[in-house]
Short mmCIF file of C-alpha atoms and ligand atoms in Angstrom, two decimals:
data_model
loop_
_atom_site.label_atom_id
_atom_site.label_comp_id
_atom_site.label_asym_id
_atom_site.label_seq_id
_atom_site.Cartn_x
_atom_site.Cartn_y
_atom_site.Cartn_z
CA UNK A 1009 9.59 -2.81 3.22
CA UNK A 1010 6.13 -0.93 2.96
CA UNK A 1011 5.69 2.24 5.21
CA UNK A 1012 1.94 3.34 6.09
CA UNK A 1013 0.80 6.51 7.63
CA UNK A 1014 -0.52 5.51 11.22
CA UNK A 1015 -3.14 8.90 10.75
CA UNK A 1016 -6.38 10.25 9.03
CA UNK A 1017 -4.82 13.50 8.97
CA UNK A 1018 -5.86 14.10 5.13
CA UNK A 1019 -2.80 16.87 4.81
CA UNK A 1020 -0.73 14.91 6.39
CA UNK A 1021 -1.14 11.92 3.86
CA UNK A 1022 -0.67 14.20 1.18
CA UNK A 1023 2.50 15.84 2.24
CA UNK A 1024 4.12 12.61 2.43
CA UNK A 1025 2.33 11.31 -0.30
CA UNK A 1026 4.15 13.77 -2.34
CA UNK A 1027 7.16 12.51 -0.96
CA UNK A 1028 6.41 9.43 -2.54
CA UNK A 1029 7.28 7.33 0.56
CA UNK A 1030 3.70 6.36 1.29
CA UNK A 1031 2.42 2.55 0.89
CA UNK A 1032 -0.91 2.36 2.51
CA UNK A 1033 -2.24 4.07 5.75
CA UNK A 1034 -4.04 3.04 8.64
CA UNK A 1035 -6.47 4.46 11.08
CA UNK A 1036 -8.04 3.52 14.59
CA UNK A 1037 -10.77 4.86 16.48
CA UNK A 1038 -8.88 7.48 18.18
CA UNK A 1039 -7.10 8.56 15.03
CA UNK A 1040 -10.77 9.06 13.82
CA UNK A 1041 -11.56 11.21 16.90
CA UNK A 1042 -9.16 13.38 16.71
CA UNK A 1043 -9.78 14.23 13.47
CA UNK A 1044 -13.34 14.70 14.68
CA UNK A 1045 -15.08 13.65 11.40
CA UNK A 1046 -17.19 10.45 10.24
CA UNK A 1047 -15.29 7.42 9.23
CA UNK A 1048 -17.31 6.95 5.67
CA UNK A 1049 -16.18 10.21 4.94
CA UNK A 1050 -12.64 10.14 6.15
CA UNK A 1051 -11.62 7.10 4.43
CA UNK A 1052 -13.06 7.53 1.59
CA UNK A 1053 -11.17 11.09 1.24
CA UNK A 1054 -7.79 8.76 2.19
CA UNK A 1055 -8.62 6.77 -0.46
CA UNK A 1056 -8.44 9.88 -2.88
CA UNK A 1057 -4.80 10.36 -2.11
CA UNK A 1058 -3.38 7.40 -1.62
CA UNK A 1059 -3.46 4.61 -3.76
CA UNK A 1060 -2.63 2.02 -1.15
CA UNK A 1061 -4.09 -0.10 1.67
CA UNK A 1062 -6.34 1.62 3.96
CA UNK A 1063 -7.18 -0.01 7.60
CA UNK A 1064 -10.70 1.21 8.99
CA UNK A 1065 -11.29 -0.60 12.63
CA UNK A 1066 -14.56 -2.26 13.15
CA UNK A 1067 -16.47 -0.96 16.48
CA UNK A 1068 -18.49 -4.33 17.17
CA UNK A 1069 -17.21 -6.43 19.69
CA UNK A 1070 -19.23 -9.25 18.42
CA UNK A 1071 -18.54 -11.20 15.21
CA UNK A 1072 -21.43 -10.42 13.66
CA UNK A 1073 -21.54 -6.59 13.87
CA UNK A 1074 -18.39 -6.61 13.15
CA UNK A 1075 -18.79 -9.17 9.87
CA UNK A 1076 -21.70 -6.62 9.18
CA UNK A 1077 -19.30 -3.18 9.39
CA UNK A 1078 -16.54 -4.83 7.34
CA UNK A 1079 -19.12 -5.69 4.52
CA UNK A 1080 -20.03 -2.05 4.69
CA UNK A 1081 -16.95 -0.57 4.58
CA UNK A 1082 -15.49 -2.72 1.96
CA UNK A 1083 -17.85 -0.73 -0.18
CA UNK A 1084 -16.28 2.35 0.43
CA UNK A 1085 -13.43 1.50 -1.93
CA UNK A 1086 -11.09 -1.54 -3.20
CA UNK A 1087 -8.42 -0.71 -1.44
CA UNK A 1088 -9.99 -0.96 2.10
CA UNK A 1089 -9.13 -3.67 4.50
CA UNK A 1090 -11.27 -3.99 7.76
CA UNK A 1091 -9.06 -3.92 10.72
CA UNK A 1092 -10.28 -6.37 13.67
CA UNK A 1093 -9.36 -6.86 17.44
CA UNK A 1094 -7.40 -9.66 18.51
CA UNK A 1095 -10.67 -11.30 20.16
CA UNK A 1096 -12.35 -14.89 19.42
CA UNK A 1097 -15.04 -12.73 18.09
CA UNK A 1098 -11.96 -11.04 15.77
CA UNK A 1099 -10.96 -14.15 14.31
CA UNK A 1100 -14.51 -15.05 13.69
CA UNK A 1101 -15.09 -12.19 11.84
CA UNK A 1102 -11.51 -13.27 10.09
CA UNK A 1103 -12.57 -16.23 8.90
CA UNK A 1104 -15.83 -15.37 7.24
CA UNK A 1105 -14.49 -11.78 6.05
CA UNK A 1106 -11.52 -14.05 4.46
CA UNK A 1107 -13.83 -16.49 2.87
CA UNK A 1108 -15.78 -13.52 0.74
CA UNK A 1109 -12.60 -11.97 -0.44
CA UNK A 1110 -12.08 -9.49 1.83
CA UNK A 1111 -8.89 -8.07 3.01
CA UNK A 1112 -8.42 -8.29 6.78
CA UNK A 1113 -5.67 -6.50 9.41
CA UNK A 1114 -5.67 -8.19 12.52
CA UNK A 1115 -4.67 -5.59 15.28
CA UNK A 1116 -4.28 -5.14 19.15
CA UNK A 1117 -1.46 -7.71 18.81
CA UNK A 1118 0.32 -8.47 21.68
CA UNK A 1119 1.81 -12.11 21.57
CA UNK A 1120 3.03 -14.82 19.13
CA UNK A 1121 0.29 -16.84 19.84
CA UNK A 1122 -2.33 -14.15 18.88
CA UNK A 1123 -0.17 -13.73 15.76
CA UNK A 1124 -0.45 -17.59 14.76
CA UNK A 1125 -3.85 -17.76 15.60
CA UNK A 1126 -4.74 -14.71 13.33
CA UNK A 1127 -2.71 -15.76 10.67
CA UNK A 1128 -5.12 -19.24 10.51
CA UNK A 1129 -7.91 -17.07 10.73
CA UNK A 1130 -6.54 -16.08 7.27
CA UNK A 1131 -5.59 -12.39 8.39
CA UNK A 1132 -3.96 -10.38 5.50
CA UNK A 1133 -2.00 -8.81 8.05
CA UNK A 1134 -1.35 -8.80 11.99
CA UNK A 1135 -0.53 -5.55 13.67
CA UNK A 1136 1.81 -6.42 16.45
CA UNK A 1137 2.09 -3.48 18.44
CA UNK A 1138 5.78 -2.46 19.16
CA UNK A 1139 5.56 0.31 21.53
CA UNK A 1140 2.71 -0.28 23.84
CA UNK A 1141 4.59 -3.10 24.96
CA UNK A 1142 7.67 -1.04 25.30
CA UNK A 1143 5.63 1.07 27.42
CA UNK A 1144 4.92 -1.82 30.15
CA UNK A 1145 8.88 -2.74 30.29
CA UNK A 1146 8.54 -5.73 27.64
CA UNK A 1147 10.42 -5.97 24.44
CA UNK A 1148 8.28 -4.88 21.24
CA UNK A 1149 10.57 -5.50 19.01
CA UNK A 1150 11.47 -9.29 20.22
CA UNK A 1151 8.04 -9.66 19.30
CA UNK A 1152 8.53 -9.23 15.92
CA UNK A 1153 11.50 -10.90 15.44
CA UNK A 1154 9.54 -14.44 17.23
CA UNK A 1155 6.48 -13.63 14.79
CA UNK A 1156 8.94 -13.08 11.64
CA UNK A 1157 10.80 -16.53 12.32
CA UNK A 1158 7.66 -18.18 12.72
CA UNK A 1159 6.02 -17.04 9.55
CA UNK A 1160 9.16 -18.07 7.85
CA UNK A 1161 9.23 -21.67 8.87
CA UNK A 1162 5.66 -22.27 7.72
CA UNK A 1163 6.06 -19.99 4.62
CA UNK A 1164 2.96 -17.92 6.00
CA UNK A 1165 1.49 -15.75 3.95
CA UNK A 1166 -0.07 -13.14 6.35
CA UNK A 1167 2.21 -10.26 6.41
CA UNK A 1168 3.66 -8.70 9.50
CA UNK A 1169 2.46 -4.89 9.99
CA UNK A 1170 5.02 -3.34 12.75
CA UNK A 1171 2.46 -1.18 14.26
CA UNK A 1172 2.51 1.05 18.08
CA UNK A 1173 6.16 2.88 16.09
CA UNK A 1174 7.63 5.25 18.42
CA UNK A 1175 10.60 6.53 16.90
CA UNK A 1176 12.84 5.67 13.65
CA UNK A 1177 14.78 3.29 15.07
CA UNK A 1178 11.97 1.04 15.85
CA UNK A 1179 11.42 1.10 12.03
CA UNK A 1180 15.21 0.20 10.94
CA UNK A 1181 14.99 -2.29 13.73
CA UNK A 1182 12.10 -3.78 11.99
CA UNK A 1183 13.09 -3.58 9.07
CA UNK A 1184 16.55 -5.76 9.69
CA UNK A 1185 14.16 -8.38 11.14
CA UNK A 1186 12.28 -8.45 8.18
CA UNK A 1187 8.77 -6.89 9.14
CA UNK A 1188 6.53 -6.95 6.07
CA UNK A 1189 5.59 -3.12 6.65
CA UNK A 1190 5.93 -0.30 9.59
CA UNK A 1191 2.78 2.05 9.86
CA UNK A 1192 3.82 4.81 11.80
CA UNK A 1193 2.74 8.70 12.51
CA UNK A 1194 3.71 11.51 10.43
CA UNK A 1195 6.01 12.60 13.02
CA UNK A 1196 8.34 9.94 12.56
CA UNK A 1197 8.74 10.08 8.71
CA UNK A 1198 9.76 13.92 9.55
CA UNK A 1199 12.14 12.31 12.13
CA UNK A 1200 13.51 9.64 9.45
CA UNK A 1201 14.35 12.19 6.63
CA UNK A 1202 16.75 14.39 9.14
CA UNK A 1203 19.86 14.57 9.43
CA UNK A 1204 22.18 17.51 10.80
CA UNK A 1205 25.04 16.29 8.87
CA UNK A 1206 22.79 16.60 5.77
CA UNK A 1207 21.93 20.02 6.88
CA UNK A 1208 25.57 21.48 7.97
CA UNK A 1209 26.58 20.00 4.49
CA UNK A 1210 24.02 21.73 2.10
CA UNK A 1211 24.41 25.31 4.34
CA UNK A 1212 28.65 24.78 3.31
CA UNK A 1213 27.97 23.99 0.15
CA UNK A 1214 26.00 27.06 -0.42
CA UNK A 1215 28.27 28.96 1.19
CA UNK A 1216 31.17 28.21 -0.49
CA UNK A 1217 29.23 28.83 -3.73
CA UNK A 1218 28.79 32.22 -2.76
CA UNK A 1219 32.29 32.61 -3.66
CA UNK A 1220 32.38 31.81 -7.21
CA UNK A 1221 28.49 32.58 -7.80
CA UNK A 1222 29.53 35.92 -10.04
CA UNK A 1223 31.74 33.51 -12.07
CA UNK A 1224 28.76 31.35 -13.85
C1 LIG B 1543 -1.97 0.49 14.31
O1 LIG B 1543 -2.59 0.26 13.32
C2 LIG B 1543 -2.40 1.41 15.37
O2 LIG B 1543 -3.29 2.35 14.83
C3 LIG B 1543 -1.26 2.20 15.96
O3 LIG B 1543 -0.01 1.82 15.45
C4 LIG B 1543 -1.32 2.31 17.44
O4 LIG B 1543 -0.23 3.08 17.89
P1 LIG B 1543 -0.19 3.78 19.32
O5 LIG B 1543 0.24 2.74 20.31
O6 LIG B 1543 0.86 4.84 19.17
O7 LIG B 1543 -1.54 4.31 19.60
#
């Protein structure tokens, strides 16, 4: 399984980065705004430090400002893959993006239909989004499992991006069903490396080497 950094936090990406757990990363408007910088810049200094898959989200909402945008950012570097909204005007944008070779994440996905219909739009990959629909009392992660199974029994090739991840065990969950890739925020790779068993046993084991330090 391939874990992205759901940020444009540049330090961020290279802390974890130097963990050498990071796959790709990908960014929305918001994440953009909170950096407070231009996306040209931003993703081109992501593409610096990771070398990796990088989403940047189209801001037309009609299919051809948004065809327009993803020819311009595919210029900022190979490895960037315009991220579209789940619209008709998305797919349309899909399609044609698809036809010239470029890589495409299909995102705002909320249903298996929007995931099937993407995925003939020749999406590279669809960003079902786990925990906004957690958030309204449906089941994120029964979304993945239906758009898994159906990519299986047609031998799809669009990959399934778990995206919306909340907490660690929506990435093992995930991950059992067989999700191509979780992108998630840098606060739940800090969450997936702990463990206060790992802790209490590294603080004995220094302690008790204390003991029989003077003896090296
Ligand atoms: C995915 O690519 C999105 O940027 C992201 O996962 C959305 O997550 P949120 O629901 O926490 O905003």
């Amino acid at each position: 399984m391939q874990f992205f950094l759901d940020t444009a936090n540049v330090e961020s990406i290279k802390k974890f980065v130097s963990w050498g757990v990071v796959d790709g990363v990908t960014t929305n408007p918001s994440l953009i705004a909170k950096e407070g910088v231009s996306l040209e810049k931003r993703i081109k200094e992501i593409a610096e430090v990771v070398d990796g898959p990088i989403s940047s989200e189209v801001i037309a909402t009609d299919a051809e400002g948004m065809i327009k945008e993803g020819r311009e950012y595919v210029k900022w570097h190979k490895n960037v893959y315009v991220k579209l909204p789940m619209t008709p005007a998305g797919l349309e944008a899909c399609k044609v993006l698809t036809s010239e070779g470029i890589k495409t994440n299909v995102t705002l996905v909320f249903s298996s239909s929007q995931a099937l219909l993407a995925a003939k739009a020749g999406a590279t990959l669809i960003s079902p989004f786990v925990g906004r629909l957690d958030d309204i009392s449906e089941d994120g992660m029964a979304l993945i499992a239906e758009i898994v199974e159906i990519f299986k029994n047609f031998d799809i090739q669009t990959k399934v991006l778990a995206a919306s991840i909340r907490h660690p065990r929506h990435v093992i969950d995930a991950a059992r069903l067989g999700a191509d890739i979780a992108t998630m925020p840098p606060e739940i790779l800090e969450k997936m490396v702990k463990h206060p068993l790992t802790d209490k046993g590294i603080a004995a084991f220094l302690a008790d080497w204390e003991k029989v330090k003077s003896l090296q």
